[in-house]
Amino acid sequence: MKILVTGGAGFIGSAVVRHIINHTQDTVCVVDCLTYAGNLESLASVEKSPRYSFSRTDITDAVGISALFREFKPDVVMHLAAESHVDRSIDGPAAFIQTNVIGTFTLLEAARQHYSILDDKQKAGFRFHHISTDEVFGDLHDNEGLFNEESAYAPSSPYSASKAGSDHLARAWNRTYGLPVIITNCSNNYGPYHFPEKLIPLVILNALAGKPLPVYGNGEQVRDWLYVEDHARALYKVATEGKAGETYCIGGHNERRNIDVVKTVCSILDSIIVNKPANIKSFADLITFVEDRPGHDLRYAIDASKIERELGWVPQETFESGIEKTIKWYLANERWWQRVLDGSYAGERLGLNK
Ligand code: NAD
């Protein structure tokens, strides 16, 4: 199969690409415009594969995207390209509307054109897999159960609203034009190659540097955490075995309060790092509560029983095993994150290092 992966240089996209190259015989074309979140060094382990190619294209560029569909002729599209950081969406929502809404529209139109000229056999196999988040459902309050495929949309932030908009477009292109769309909504991911603006890598790297570990509000917000490689396996299963027109919720059965996540990272680091920064006895001494994010969702939690039942996917990592792997990965891959922190991973393209 030929799989077009948008956003393949990002955190989850690169895990999907590494999974496809390392565990299947499929061919991948990564489409990514390399924003600050795109890092080709996350794909270094697979870039020499003859089944891998890369195109630096913006998904809002209709001409460039159509040309890619004509040249690569994908059997499957896995659409992960997005602006993905809630705090950035509060500071500057325009890029979120542009990429997440207009970009998804542009891809859907190119896919519709491509699909229209496929023969019946190719049409039967074609899938447009739109990758989304559980944040489109808004938040849950303590005893309100879990999100599932029937949950109503109630996004809170510019990020989740733009993702909700893109989900609606994808669903409409299925219903109106018959494009074989599948949507997945997943909970919070963590793991290797995560950009250090997100909670878990931020806490690991700040702790190693002896810097404060910022926790929003009282840290009571609950997230359901999924190890990124479990998500990548789920996404490949959905893209290749899922039923067109369906939605699948993906989650890790790992609900944790943010403060407990931070304390867990601290206690694992305490057990591994002998020489702590001079100012502390335990890494937990660095925890610092900061003003809460506006509109901060209280709790997300996912009922992933449909994908388990229908596609036989279950996560392989518990939170405890996944977080330990993640911390060990950051300790063993200092070069990757140092180059992110000092900007050299992006070099001239982001105007860094000047
Ligand atoms: P990320 O920010 O790490 O990566 C996004 C990638 O998209 C980057 O490589 C970036 O360069 C690329 N990109 C951005 N704008 C683009 C554009 N206009 N054209 C082409 N490429 C562009 O994001 P992520 O955490 O890997 O998330 C991937 C997808 O999964 C997103 O759609 C996100 O909404 C969804 N998701 C993320 C999580 C999570 O916990 N991170 C959870 C559920 C769903």
CSV table of C-alpha atoms and ligand atoms in Angstrom, one decimal:
chain,number,residue,atom,x,y,z
A,1,MET,CA,0.0,0.0,0.0
A,2,LYS,CA,1.0,3.6,-0.6
A,3,ILE,CA,0.2,5.8,2.4
A,4,LEU,CA,0.4,9.6,2.4
A,5,VAL,CA,1.0,10.8,5.9
A,6,THR,CA,0.5,14.5,6.6
A,7,GLY,CA,2.3,15.9,9.6
A,8,GLY,CA,4.7,13.0,9.5
A,9,ALA,CA,7.6,15.1,10.9
A,10,GLY,CA,5.6,15.8,14.1
A,11,PHE,CA,5.3,13.9,17.3
A,12,ILE,CA,2.6,11.3,16.5
A,13,GLY,CA,3.1,11.5,12.7
A,14,SER,CA,6.8,10.4,13.0
A,15,ALA,CA,5.8,7.5,15.3
A,16,VAL,CA,3.3,6.4,12.6
A,17,VAL,CA,5.9,6.6,9.9
A,18,ARG,CA,8.5,4.7,12.0
A,19,HIS,CA,5.8,2.1,12.7
A,20,ILE,CA,4.9,1.7,9.0
A,21,ILE,CA,8.5,1.5,7.8
A,22,ASN,CA,9.7,-0.8,10.6
A,23,HIS,CA,6.7,-3.1,10.9
A,24,THR,CA,5.0,-3.3,7.4
A,25,GLN,CA,5.9,-3.5,3.8
A,26,ASP,CA,4.0,-0.3,2.9
A,27,THR,CA,5.4,2.8,1.2
A,28,VAL,CA,5.1,6.2,2.9
A,29,CYS,CA,5.2,9.7,1.5
A,30,VAL,CA,5.4,12.3,4.3
A,31,VAL,CA,3.8,15.7,3.6
A,32,ASP,CA,4.9,18.3,6.1
A,33,CYS,CA,5.7,22.0,5.8
A,34,LEU,CA,8.0,21.8,8.8
A,35,THR,CA,6.6,24.4,11.3
A,36,TYR,CA,8.4,24.7,14.6
A,37,ALA,CA,6.8,21.3,15.5
A,38,GLY,CA,8.1,19.5,12.5
A,39,ASN,CA,11.5,17.8,13.0
A,40,LEU,CA,13.1,15.6,10.3
A,41,GLU,CA,15.5,14.3,13.0
A,42,SER,CA,12.6,12.3,14.4
A,43,LEU,CA,12.6,10.4,11.1
A,44,ALA,CA,16.4,9.9,10.9
A,45,SER,CA,16.0,6.1,11.6
A,46,VAL,CA,13.8,5.5,8.6
A,47,GLU,CA,14.9,8.2,6.1
A,48,LYS,CA,17.2,5.8,4.1
A,49,SER,CA,14.4,3.3,3.5
A,50,PRO,CA,13.5,3.0,-0.2
A,51,ARG,CA,9.9,3.0,1.0
A,52,TYR,CA,10.1,6.4,2.5
A,53,SER,CA,9.9,9.8,0.8
A,54,PHE,CA,9.3,13.4,2.0
A,55,SER,CA,7.7,16.4,0.5
A,56,ARG,CA,7.9,19.8,2.1
A,57,THR,CA,4.4,21.0,1.2
A,58,ASP,CA,1.9,23.1,3.2
A,59,ILE,CA,-1.5,21.3,3.3
A,60,THR,CA,-3.2,24.7,2.6
A,61,ASP,CA,-1.4,24.8,-0.8
A,62,ALA,CA,-4.1,23.3,-3.1
A,63,VAL,CA,-2.0,23.2,-6.2
A,64,GLY,CA,0.9,21.5,-4.4
A,65,ILE,CA,-1.3,19.0,-2.6
A,66,SER,CA,-3.2,18.1,-5.8
A,67,ALA,CA,0.2,17.5,-7.6
A,68,LEU,CA,1.2,15.2,-4.8
A,69,PHE,CA,-1.9,13.1,-5.1
A,70,ARG,CA,-1.3,12.8,-8.9
A,71,GLU,CA,2.3,11.8,-8.4
A,72,PHE,CA,2.1,9.5,-5.4
A,73,LYS,CA,-1.4,8.1,-6.0
A,74,PRO,CA,-2.0,7.1,-2.4
A,75,ASP,CA,-4.2,4.1,-1.4
A,76,VAL,CA,-4.6,5.6,2.1
A,77,VAL,CA,-4.2,9.1,3.5
A,78,MET,CA,-3.4,9.5,7.2
A,79,HIS,CA,-4.0,13.2,8.0
A,80,LEU,CA,-2.1,14.3,11.1
A,81,ALA,CA,-0.8,17.7,10.1
A,82,ALA,CA,-2.2,20.3,12.5
A,83,GLU,CA,-1.3,23.1,14.8
A,84,SER,CA,-1.6,21.2,18.1
A,85,HIS,CA,-0.7,23.2,21.2
A,86,VAL,CA,-3.6,24.7,23.2
A,87,ASP,CA,-1.5,27.5,24.7
A,88,ARG,CA,-0.4,28.7,21.3
A,89,SER,CA,-4.0,28.6,20.1
A,90,ILE,CA,-5.0,31.0,22.9
A,91,ASP,CA,-2.1,33.4,22.0
A,92,GLY,CA,-2.6,33.2,18.2
A,93,PRO,CA,-5.7,31.3,16.9
A,94,ALA,CA,-5.3,32.3,13.2
A,95,ALA,CA,-2.7,29.6,12.3
A,96,PHE,CA,-5.1,27.0,13.9
A,97,ILE,CA,-8.0,28.0,11.6
A,98,GLN,CA,-5.7,28.1,8.6
A,99,THR,CA,-4.0,24.7,9.0
A,100,ASN,CA,-6.7,22.7,10.9
A,101,VAL,CA,-9.7,23.9,9.0
A,102,ILE,CA,-8.6,25.3,5.7
A,103,GLY,CA,-5.8,22.7,5.4
A,104,THR,CA,-8.2,19.8,6.1
A,105,PHE,CA,-10.7,21.2,3.6
A,106,THR,CA,-7.8,21.5,1.0
A,107,LEU,CA,-6.8,17.9,1.6
A,108,LEU,CA,-10.4,16.6,1.4
A,109,GLU,CA,-10.9,18.3,-1.9
A,110,ALA,CA,-7.7,16.9,-3.3
A,111,ALA,CA,-8.7,13.4,-2.0
A,112,ARG,CA,-12.1,13.7,-3.5
A,113,GLN,CA,-10.7,14.5,-7.0
A,114,HIS,CA,-8.2,11.7,-6.6
A,115,TYR,CA,-10.9,9.2,-5.5
A,116,SER,CA,-13.2,10.2,-8.4
A,117,ILE,CA,-10.7,8.7,-11.0
A,118,LEU,CA,-10.0,5.5,-9.2
A,119,ASP,CA,-11.4,2.2,-10.5
A,120,ASP,CA,-13.9,0.3,-8.4
A,121,LYS,CA,-11.3,-2.0,-6.8
A,122,GLN,CA,-9.1,1.0,-5.8
A,123,LYS,CA,-12.2,2.9,-4.6
A,124,ALA,CA,-13.1,0.0,-2.3
A,125,GLY,CA,-9.7,0.1,-0.6
A,126,PHE,CA,-9.2,3.8,-0.4
A,127,ARG,CA,-9.4,5.5,3.0
A,128,PHE,CA,-9.0,9.1,4.2
A,129,HIS,CA,-8.1,8.8,7.8
A,130,HIS,CA,-8.6,12.0,9.7
A,131,ILE,CA,-6.7,12.0,13.1
A,132,SER,CA,-8.4,14.0,15.8
A,133,THR,CA,-8.5,14.5,19.5
A,134,ASP,CA,-10.8,13.9,22.4
A,135,GLU,CA,-10.6,17.6,23.2
A,136,VAL,CA,-13.4,18.2,20.6
A,137,PHE,CA,-15.9,16.8,23.2
A,138,GLY,CA,-15.1,19.5,25.8
A,139,ASP,CA,-14.6,18.3,29.3
A,140,LEU,CA,-16.1,15.9,31.8
A,141,HIS,CA,-16.9,16.6,35.4
A,142,ASP,CA,-16.0,14.0,38.0
A,143,ASN,CA,-18.7,11.4,37.7
A,144,GLU,CA,-19.8,12.0,34.2
A,145,GLY,CA,-18.4,8.8,32.7
A,146,LEU,CA,-16.3,8.6,29.5
A,147,PHE,CA,-16.3,10.1,26.0
A,148,ASN,CA,-17.3,7.7,23.3
A,149,GLU,CA,-18.1,7.8,19.6
A,150,GLU,CA,-21.6,9.2,20.4
A,151,SER,CA,-20.4,12.1,22.6
A,152,ALA,CA,-21.6,15.5,21.6
A,153,TYR,CA,-19.1,18.1,20.4
A,154,ALA,CA,-18.4,21.0,22.8
A,155,PRO,CA,-14.9,22.3,22.2
A,156,SER,CA,-13.4,24.8,24.7
A,157,SER,CA,-10.2,26.2,23.2
A,158,PRO,CA,-9.4,27.6,19.7
A,159,TYR,CA,-7.3,24.4,19.2
A,160,SER,CA,-10.2,22.1,20.0
A,161,ALA,CA,-12.7,24.2,18.1
A,162,SER,CA,-10.5,24.1,15.0
A,163,LYS,CA,-10.1,20.4,15.3
A,164,ALA,CA,-13.9,20.0,15.8
A,165,GLY,CA,-14.4,22.0,12.6
A,166,SER,CA,-12.1,19.7,10.7
A,167,ASP,CA,-13.9,16.6,12.0
A,168,HIS,CA,-17.2,18.1,10.8
A,169,LEU,CA,-15.7,18.7,7.3
A,170,ALA,CA,-14.3,15.2,7.1
A,171,ARG,CA,-17.6,13.6,8.2
A,172,ALA,CA,-19.5,15.8,5.7
A,173,TRP,CA,-17.2,14.8,2.8
A,174,ASN,CA,-18.1,11.2,3.7
A,175,ARG,CA,-21.8,11.8,3.9
A,176,THR,CA,-22.2,14.2,0.9
A,177,TYR,CA,-19.5,13.0,-1.5
A,178,GLY,CA,-19.1,9.4,-0.4
A,179,LEU,CA,-15.4,9.8,0.3
A,180,PRO,CA,-14.4,6.8,2.5
A,181,VAL,CA,-13.5,8.9,5.6
A,182,ILE,CA,-12.6,7.4,9.0
A,183,ILE,CA,-12.2,9.6,12.0
A,184,THR,CA,-10.3,8.8,15.2
A,185,ASN,CA,-10.4,10.8,18.4
A,186,CYS,CA,-7.6,10.1,20.8
A,187,SER,CA,-6.6,11.1,24.3
A,188,ASN,CA,-3.3,12.7,25.4
A,189,ASN,CA,-0.2,11.1,24.0
A,190,TYR,CA,3.2,11.0,25.5
A,191,GLY,CA,6.5,9.2,24.6
A,192,PRO,CA,9.7,9.7,22.7
A,193,TYR,CA,10.3,12.7,20.3
A,194,HIS,CA,7.7,14.8,22.1
A,195,PHE,CA,8.3,18.6,21.6
A,196,PRO,CA,9.3,20.0,25.0
A,197,GLU,CA,6.5,22.5,25.2
A,198,LYS,CA,4.1,19.8,26.2
A,199,LEU,CA,3.7,18.8,29.9
A,200,ILE,CA,5.7,15.5,30.2
A,201,PRO,CA,8.8,16.4,28.2
A,202,LEU,CA,8.8,19.9,29.7
A,203,VAL,CA,8.8,18.4,33.2
A,204,ILE,CA,11.5,15.9,32.4
A,205,LEU,CA,13.8,18.5,30.8
A,206,ASN,CA,13.2,21.3,33.3
A,207,ALA,CA,13.8,18.8,36.1
A,208,LEU,CA,17.2,17.8,34.6
A,209,ALA,CA,18.1,21.5,34.3
A,210,GLY,CA,17.0,22.2,37.9
A,211,LYS,CA,14.3,24.6,36.7
A,212,PRO,CA,10.8,25.1,38.1
A,213,LEU,CA,8.2,22.5,37.0
A,214,PRO,CA,5.1,24.6,36.1
A,215,VAL,CA,1.7,23.0,37.0
A,216,TYR,CA,-1.4,24.9,35.9
A,217,GLY,CA,-3.9,25.9,38.7
A,218,ASN,CA,-4.1,23.3,41.4
A,219,GLY,CA,-3.0,20.4,39.1
A,220,GLU,CA,-6.3,18.6,39.5
A,221,GLN,CA,-7.0,18.4,35.8
A,222,VAL,CA,-7.4,14.8,34.7
A,223,ARG,CA,-6.1,13.4,31.4
A,224,ASP,CA,-6.2,9.9,29.9
A,225,TRP,CA,-2.6,9.2,28.8
A,226,LEU,CA,-1.7,6.9,25.9
A,227,TYR,CA,1.9,5.9,24.9
A,228,VAL,CA,2.5,7.3,21.4
A,229,GLU,CA,3.6,3.9,19.9
A,230,ASP,CA,0.3,2.4,21.1
A,231,HIS,CA,-1.5,5.2,19.3
A,232,ALA,CA,0.6,4.6,16.1
A,233,ARG,CA,-0.4,1.0,16.1
A,234,ALA,CA,-4.0,1.9,16.6
A,235,LEU,CA,-3.9,4.4,13.8
A,236,TYR,CA,-2.4,1.9,11.3
A,237,LYS,CA,-5.0,-0.6,12.3
A,238,VAL,CA,-7.8,1.9,11.7
A,239,ALA,CA,-6.4,3.1,8.4
A,240,THR,CA,-6.0,-0.4,7.0
A,241,GLU,CA,-8.8,-2.4,8.7
A,242,GLY,CA,-11.3,0.3,9.8
A,243,LYS,CA,-14.8,0.7,8.2
A,244,ALA,CA,-15.3,3.7,6.0
A,245,GLY,CA,-17.7,6.3,7.6
A,246,GLU,CA,-16.9,5.2,11.1
A,247,THR,CA,-15.4,7.0,14.1
A,248,TYR,CA,-13.2,5.2,16.6
A,249,CYS,CA,-12.2,6.6,20.0
A,250,ILE,CA,-8.7,5.7,21.2
A,251,GLY,CA,-7.5,5.9,24.8
A,252,GLY,CA,-5.1,4.4,27.2
A,253,HIS,CA,-7.3,3.6,30.3
A,254,ASN,CA,-4.8,5.7,32.2
A,255,GLU,CA,-6.6,8.6,33.8
A,256,ARG,CA,-4.2,10.7,35.9
A,257,ARG,CA,-4.3,14.1,37.5
A,258,ASN,CA,-1.7,16.4,36.1
A,259,ILE,CA,-0.1,16.8,39.5
A,260,ASP,CA,0.2,13.1,39.9
A,261,VAL,CA,1.8,12.8,36.4
A,262,VAL,CA,4.4,15.4,37.5
A,263,LYS,CA,5.1,13.7,40.8
A,264,THR,CA,5.5,10.3,39.0
A,265,VAL,CA,8.1,11.8,36.7
A,266,CYS,CA,9.9,13.3,39.7
A,267,SER,CA,10.0,10.1,41.6
A,268,ILE,CA,11.3,8.1,38.7
A,269,LEU,CA,14.0,10.7,38.1
A,270,ASP,CA,14.8,10.6,41.8
A,271,SER,CA,15.5,6.9,41.5
A,272,ILE,CA,17.6,7.2,38.4
A,273,ILE,CA,19.6,10.4,38.8
A,274,VAL,CA,22.2,10.2,41.5
A,275,ASN,CA,23.6,13.7,41.1
A,276,LYS,CA,20.6,16.1,41.5
A,277,PRO,CA,20.9,19.8,41.0
A,278,ALA,CA,22.3,21.4,44.1
A,279,ASN,CA,19.2,23.3,45.0
A,280,ILE,CA,17.0,20.3,45.6
A,281,LYS,CA,16.6,17.0,47.6
A,282,SER,CA,13.9,15.6,45.4
A,283,PHE,CA,12.8,16.7,41.9
A,284,ALA,CA,9.4,17.3,43.4
A,285,ASP,CA,10.8,20.3,45.2
A,286,LEU,CA,10.8,22.0,41.8
A,287,ILE,CA,7.0,21.8,41.4
A,288,THR,CA,5.6,25.3,41.0
A,289,PHE,CA,1.9,26.1,40.7
A,290,VAL,CA,1.2,28.8,38.1
A,291,GLU,CA,-1.9,30.7,37.0
A,292,ASP,CA,-4.4,28.3,35.3
A,293,ARG,CA,-4.9,28.3,31.6
A,294,PRO,CA,-8.1,30.2,30.5
A,295,GLY,CA,-11.0,27.8,29.7
A,296,HIS,CA,-8.9,24.9,31.0
A,297,ASP,CA,-10.8,21.6,30.6
A,298,LEU,CA,-11.2,19.7,33.9
A,299,ARG,CA,-11.2,16.0,32.8
A,300,TYR,CA,-10.9,14.0,29.6
A,301,ALA,CA,-11.4,10.2,29.6
A,302,ILE,CA,-12.1,7.8,26.7
A,303,ASP,CA,-14.1,4.7,26.3
A,304,ALA,CA,-12.0,2.8,23.8
A,305,SER,CA,-14.2,-0.4,23.8
A,306,LYS,CA,-15.3,0.0,20.1
A,307,ILE,CA,-11.7,-0.2,18.6
A,308,GLU,CA,-10.9,-3.0,21.1
A,309,ARG,CA,-14.0,-5.0,20.1
A,310,GLU,CA,-14.1,-4.3,16.3
A,311,LEU,CA,-10.4,-4.1,15.5
A,312,GLY,CA,-8.8,-6.0,18.3
A,313,TRP,CA,-6.5,-3.1,19.4
A,314,VAL,CA,-5.5,-2.7,23.0
A,315,PRO,CA,-2.7,-0.6,24.4
A,316,GLN,CA,0.5,-2.5,25.3
A,317,GLU,CA,1.9,0.0,27.8
A,318,THR,CA,0.5,0.9,31.2
A,319,PHE,CA,1.2,4.5,32.3
A,320,GLU,CA,3.9,3.2,34.6
A,321,SER,CA,5.7,1.2,31.9
A,322,GLY,CA,5.3,4.0,29.3
A,323,ILE,CA,6.4,6.8,31.5
A,324,GLU,CA,9.5,4.9,32.5
A,325,LYS,CA,10.4,4.2,28.8
A,326,THR,CA,9.8,7.9,28.0
A,327,ILE,CA,12.1,9.2,30.7
A,328,LYS,CA,14.8,6.7,29.8
A,329,TRP,CA,14.4,7.7,26.1
A,330,TYR,CA,15.0,11.4,27.0
A,331,LEU,CA,18.0,10.5,29.1
A,332,ALA,CA,19.5,8.5,26.2
A,333,ASN,CA,18.7,11.0,23.5
A,334,GLU,CA,20.1,14.2,24.7
A,335,ARG,CA,21.3,15.2,21.3
A,336,TRP,CA,17.7,15.1,19.9
A,337,TRP,CA,16.3,17.4,22.6
A,338,GLN,CA,19.3,19.7,22.9
A,339,ARG,CA,19.0,20.5,19.2
A,340,VAL,CA,15.3,21.3,19.8
A,341,LEU,CA,16.0,23.5,22.8
A,342,ASP,CA,18.8,25.4,21.1
A,343,GLY,CA,16.9,25.6,17.8
A,344,SER,CA,19.5,23.9,15.6
A,345,TYR,CA,17.0,21.1,14.6
A,346,ALA,CA,15.3,23.8,12.5
A,347,GLY,CA,18.3,25.8,11.6
A,348,GLU,CA,17.7,28.6,9.1
A,349,ARG,CA,14.2,27.6,8.3
A,350,LEU,CA,12.8,29.1,11.5
A,351,GLY,CA,15.3,31.9,11.5
A,352,LEU,CA,16.8,30.5,14.7
A,353,ASN,CA,20.4,30.6,15.8
A,354,LYS,CA,20.9,34.1,14.5
B,1,NAD,P1,2.7,18.1,16.3
B,1,NAD,O1,2.4,19.5,16.6
B,1,NAD,O2,3.8,17.4,17.0
B,1,NAD,O3,3.0,17.8,14.7
B,1,NAD,C1,2.2,18.5,13.7
B,1,NAD,C2,3.0,18.3,12.4
B,1,NAD,O4,2.2,19.0,11.4
B,1,NAD,C3,4.3,19.1,12.4
B,1,NAD,O5,5.3,18.2,11.8
B,1,NAD,C4,4.1,20.3,11.6
B,1,NAD,O6,5.3,20.7,10.9
B,1,NAD,C5,3.0,19.8,10.6
B,1,NAD,N1,2.2,20.9,10.1
B,1,NAD,C6,1.6,21.9,10.8
B,1,NAD,N2,1.0,22.7,10.0
B,1,NAD,C7,1.1,22.2,8.7
B,1,NAD,C8,0.7,22.6,7.4
B,1,NAD,N3,0.0,23.8,7.3
B,1,NAD,N4,1.1,21.9,6.4
B,1,NAD,C9,1.8,20.8,6.5
B,1,NAD,N5,2.3,20.4,7.7
B,1,NAD,C10,1.9,21.1,8.8
B,1,NAD,O7,1.3,17.3,16.6
B,1,NAD,P2,1.1,15.9,17.2
B,1,NAD,O8,1.0,16.0,18.6
B,1,NAD,O9,1.9,14.9,16.5
B,1,NAD,O10,-0.4,15.7,16.7
B,1,NAD,C11,-0.7,15.1,15.4
B,1,NAD,C12,-2.2,15.0,15.2
B,1,NAD,O11,-2.8,14.2,16.2
B,1,NAD,C13,-2.9,16.4,15.3
B,1,NAD,O12,-3.9,16.4,14.3
B,1,NAD,C14,-3.5,16.4,16.7
B,1,NAD,O13,-4.7,17.2,16.7
B,1,NAD,C15,-3.8,15.0,16.9
B,1,NAD,N6,-3.8,14.5,18.3
B,1,NAD,C16,-2.7,14.8,19.1
B,1,NAD,C17,-2.8,14.3,20.4
B,1,NAD,C18,-1.6,14.6,21.4
B,1,NAD,O14,-1.7,14.3,22.6
B,1,NAD,N7,-0.5,15.1,20.9
B,1,NAD,C19,-3.8,13.6,20.9
B,1,NAD,C20,-4.9,13.3,20.1
B,1,NAD,C21,-4.9,13.8,18.8
